[in-house]
Coordinates of C-alpha atoms and ligand atoms in Angstrom, one line a residue:
M26 CA 0.0 0.0 0.0
K27 CA 1.2 3.5 -0.9
A28 CA 1.7 6.1 1.8
P29 CA -1.5 7.9 2.9
I30 CA -2.0 11.5 1.9
L31 CA -1.8 13.8 5.0
A32 CA -1.1 17.0 3.2
C33 CA -1.7 18.8 -0.1
I34 CA 0.7 21.4 -1.3
F35 CA -0.5 23.8 -4.0
D36 CA 1.3 25.8 -6.6
L37 CA -0.4 29.2 -7.0
D38 CA -0.1 30.6 -10.5
G39 CA -2.1 28.5 -12.9
V40 CA -3.5 26.2 -10.1
I41 CA -5.4 28.3 -7.6
V42 CA -5.9 31.2 -10.0
D43 CA -5.1 31.9 -13.6
T44 CA -2.3 34.5 -13.0
A45 CA -0.2 32.6 -15.6
K46 CA -2.0 34.6 -18.3
Y47 CA -1.0 37.9 -16.6
H48 CA 2.6 36.8 -16.3
F49 CA 2.4 36.0 -20.1
L50 CA 0.9 39.4 -21.0
A51 CA 3.5 41.3 -18.9
W52 CA 6.4 39.4 -20.3
Q53 CA 5.1 39.7 -23.9
R54 CA 4.8 43.5 -23.5
L55 CA 8.4 43.6 -22.3
A56 CA 9.6 41.3 -25.1
R57 CA 7.9 43.4 -27.7
E58 CA 9.7 46.5 -26.4
M59 CA 12.9 44.7 -27.2
D60 CA 11.7 43.4 -30.5
I61 CA 11.8 39.8 -29.3
S62 CA 9.0 37.6 -30.5
F63 CA 7.4 35.8 -27.6
T64 CA 4.4 33.5 -28.1
E65 CA 2.1 31.6 -25.7
A66 CA 4.1 28.4 -26.6
D67 CA 7.3 30.1 -25.6
N68 CA 5.6 31.1 -22.3
E69 CA 5.3 27.4 -21.4
Q70 CA 9.1 27.4 -20.7
L71 CA 8.6 30.2 -18.1
K72 CA 5.9 28.5 -16.0
G73 CA 7.1 27.8 -12.5
V74 CA 10.4 29.6 -13.3
S75 CA 11.6 32.5 -11.2
R76 CA 11.4 36.1 -12.3
V77 CA 15.2 36.3 -12.9
E78 CA 15.3 33.0 -14.8
S79 CA 12.3 34.0 -16.9
L80 CA 14.0 37.2 -18.1
R81 CA 17.2 35.3 -18.8
I82 CA 15.2 32.9 -21.1
I83 CA 13.5 35.8 -22.9
L84 CA 16.8 37.7 -23.5
E85 CA 18.4 34.5 -24.8
M86 CA 15.5 34.1 -27.3
G87 CA 16.4 37.6 -28.6
Q88 CA 20.1 37.1 -28.2
I89 CA 20.3 40.3 -26.2
Q90 CA 22.7 40.9 -23.3
L91 CA 22.0 43.5 -20.7
E92 CA 24.1 45.2 -18.0
E93 CA 23.0 44.3 -14.4
A94 CA 21.3 47.6 -13.8
Q95 CA 19.3 47.3 -17.1
F96 CA 18.4 43.8 -16.2
E97 CA 17.1 44.8 -12.8
A98 CA 15.1 47.7 -14.5
K99 CA 13.5 45.2 -16.9
M100 CA 12.4 42.9 -14.1
A101 CA 11.0 45.8 -12.1
Q102 CA 9.1 47.0 -15.2
K103 CA 7.6 43.6 -15.8
N104 CA 6.5 43.3 -12.2
E105 CA 4.9 46.7 -12.3
W106 CA 2.8 45.7 -15.4
F107 CA 2.0 42.3 -13.8
L108 CA 0.8 44.0 -10.5
E109 CA -1.5 46.3 -12.5
Y110 CA -3.4 43.1 -13.5
I111 CA -3.2 41.7 -9.9
Y112 CA -4.7 44.7 -8.3
Q113 CA -7.7 44.4 -10.6
M114 CA -8.3 40.8 -9.4
S115 CA -11.2 39.8 -7.2
P116 CA -12.2 36.5 -5.5
D117 CA -14.3 35.5 -8.4
E118 CA -11.1 34.7 -10.3
V119 CA -10.3 31.8 -8.1
L120 CA -10.5 28.8 -10.6
P121 CA -13.6 26.7 -10.6
G122 CA -13.8 24.0 -7.9
V123 CA -10.7 25.1 -6.0
Q124 CA -12.6 26.5 -3.0
A125 CA -14.8 23.5 -2.7
F126 CA -11.8 21.1 -2.9
L127 CA -10.0 23.1 -0.2
D128 CA -13.1 23.0 2.0
E129 CA -13.3 19.2 1.5
L130 CA -9.6 18.8 2.5
K131 CA -10.2 20.9 5.7
A132 CA -13.3 18.8 6.5
H133 CA -11.0 15.6 6.3
H134 CA -8.2 17.3 8.3
I135 CA -5.8 17.1 5.4
R136 CA -3.2 19.8 5.9
I137 CA -2.9 22.6 3.3
A138 CA 0.2 24.5 2.2
L139 CA 1.3 26.7 -0.7
G140 CA 4.5 26.2 -2.6
S141 CA 5.0 29.0 -5.1
A142 CA 8.0 30.6 -6.9
S143 CA 6.3 33.9 -6.9
K144 CA 7.4 36.9 -4.7
N145 CA 3.8 38.2 -5.2
A146 CA 2.1 35.2 -3.7
L147 CA 0.8 36.9 -0.5
T148 CA -0.4 39.9 -2.5
I149 CA -2.3 37.6 -4.9
L150 CA -3.8 35.5 -2.0
N151 CA -5.0 38.6 -0.2
Q152 CA -6.5 40.0 -3.4
I153 CA -8.5 36.8 -4.0
K154 CA -9.2 36.4 -0.2
M155 CA -7.7 32.9 0.0
R156 CA -4.9 33.6 2.5
D157 CA -6.5 31.8 5.4
Y158 CA -6.8 28.5 3.7
F159 CA -3.1 27.9 3.8
E160 CA -1.5 26.8 7.1
V161 CA 2.0 27.2 5.6
I162 CA 3.0 29.5 2.8
V163 CA 6.4 29.2 1.1
D164 CA 6.9 31.7 -1.7
G165 CA 9.6 33.2 -3.8
N166 CA 10.9 35.3 -1.0
L167 CA 11.7 32.3 1.1
I168 CA 13.6 30.1 -1.4
T169 CA 17.1 30.2 -2.9
A170 CA 16.6 27.5 -5.6
A171 CA 13.9 27.5 -8.3
K172 CA 11.8 24.6 -9.5
P173 CA 12.6 21.9 -10.6
N174 CA 14.7 22.1 -7.4
P175 CA 12.3 20.6 -4.7
Q176 CA 13.3 23.2 -2.1
V177 CA 9.9 25.1 -2.2
F178 CA 7.9 21.9 -1.6
L179 CA 10.3 20.4 1.0
K180 CA 10.1 23.7 3.0
A181 CA 6.3 23.5 2.9
A182 CA 6.3 19.9 4.1
E183 CA 8.8 20.8 6.8
G184 CA 6.6 23.7 7.9
L185 CA 3.6 21.4 8.2
G186 CA 5.7 18.7 10.0
I187 CA 4.6 16.1 7.4
A188 CA 7.0 13.7 5.7
P189 CA 7.4 14.3 1.9
E190 CA 6.0 10.8 1.1
N191 CA 2.7 11.8 2.8
C192 CA 2.4 14.9 0.6
V193 CA 0.8 15.5 -2.8
V194 CA 1.7 18.5 -4.9
F195 CA -0.7 20.2 -7.4
E196 CA 1.1 21.8 -10.2
D197 CA 0.5 23.3 -13.7
A198 CA 4.2 23.4 -14.7
E199 CA 6.3 20.6 -16.0
K200 CA 9.2 21.9 -13.8
G201 CA 6.9 21.9 -10.8
V202 CA 5.9 18.2 -11.4
E203 CA 9.6 17.4 -11.6
A204 CA 10.3 19.4 -8.4
A205 CA 7.7 17.3 -6.5
H206 CA 9.2 14.0 -7.7
R207 CA 12.7 15.2 -6.8
G208 CA 11.3 15.9 -3.3
Q209 CA 9.9 12.3 -3.1
M210 CA 6.3 13.6 -3.4
R211 CA 3.5 12.5 -5.6
A212 CA 2.3 15.1 -8.2
I213 CA -1.1 15.9 -9.7
G214 CA -0.8 17.9 -12.9
V215 CA -3.4 20.5 -13.4
G216 CA -3.6 21.2 -17.2
A217 CA -2.7 19.3 -20.4
P218 CA -1.5 15.7 -20.2
E219 CA 0.9 16.3 -23.1
I220 CA 2.9 18.7 -20.9
L221 CA 2.3 17.1 -17.5
G222 CA 2.5 13.4 -18.4
E223 CA 5.0 12.7 -15.7
A224 CA 2.5 13.4 -12.9
E225 CA 0.8 10.4 -11.2
L226 CA -2.6 11.9 -12.3
V227 CA -3.4 14.8 -14.7
I228 CA -6.7 16.7 -14.2
P229 CA -8.0 19.6 -16.4
G230 CA -9.0 21.6 -13.3
F231 CA -10.8 21.2 -9.9
A232 CA -14.3 21.4 -11.2
H233 CA -16.0 18.1 -10.3
F234 CA -12.8 17.0 -8.6
S235 CA -12.9 15.5 -5.1
L236 CA -10.8 13.8 -2.6
S237 CA -12.0 10.4 -3.6
D238 CA -10.3 10.9 -7.0
L239 CA -7.0 10.6 -5.2
N240 CA -7.8 7.1 -4.1
P241 CA -5.8 5.4 -6.9
L242 CA -2.7 7.1 -5.6
T243 CA -3.0 5.4 -2.2
H244 CA -4.3 1.9 -3.0
Ligands
BG6_20 C1 5.6 31.3 -10.8 C2 5.1 31.5 -12.2 O1 4.6 30.9 -9.9 O2 6.2 32.5 -10.2 C3 6.2 32.1 -13.0 O3 4.7 30.3 -12.7 C4 6.7 33.4 -12.4 O4 5.7 32.4 -14.3 C5 7.2 33.1 -11.0 O5 7.8 34.0 -13.1 C6 7.8 34.3 -10.2 O6 6.8 35.2 -10.0 P1 6.9 36.7 -9.5 O7 5.5 37.1 -9.1 O8 7.8 36.6 -8.3 O9 7.5 37.5 -10.6
MG21 MG1 2.2 27.5 -11.7

């Protein structure tokens, strides 16, 4: 029998809320300013990746090199545009079924944590009024190694006091699924099976999803 699930660790962008589209729009605007073509398919590479690493990837696409001060300025500009979208957000942007699933976990005393690469995670959670669901929040301000390094999820498990093998991670990024596995955790991919095929289970979203759908992972 496989280890029981005692905790669920959620990525934020693209899992709880569709902020992935706002990251894309802000990066695309920045790329356009530098005459770099940047499509939604290119954006797939940026999912789950830190802000610094994302800009590095975009600059590499355009074969552009920047001085450190310019690099910092571009990151700040992108974040300013991203936050313009974030401050417009309301709780109705929480993805369908997420709240019901979190309520179900709480009712079954399954512990809940957030493991996100974003430095804006608390701002986003407050904006959508979901802060109180998460017992432990590990975000981009608390980690030194980006996904696929498992640090963000291991810290979340440690914060909860639950062993990695008793945790399940929900992720929309290929690098996030890899991070979960490298941390000895099971992963549920939220999105397309073509991208998240390494996960133990891939779901299109949380609508109609319930705790019993995780049974195959434990039996
Ligand atoms: C991740 C997103 O959750 O956070 C990435 O998937 C993003 O696209 C990263 O770059 C860092 O976010 P932020 O808000 O700190 O720029
Ligand atoms: Mg994500």
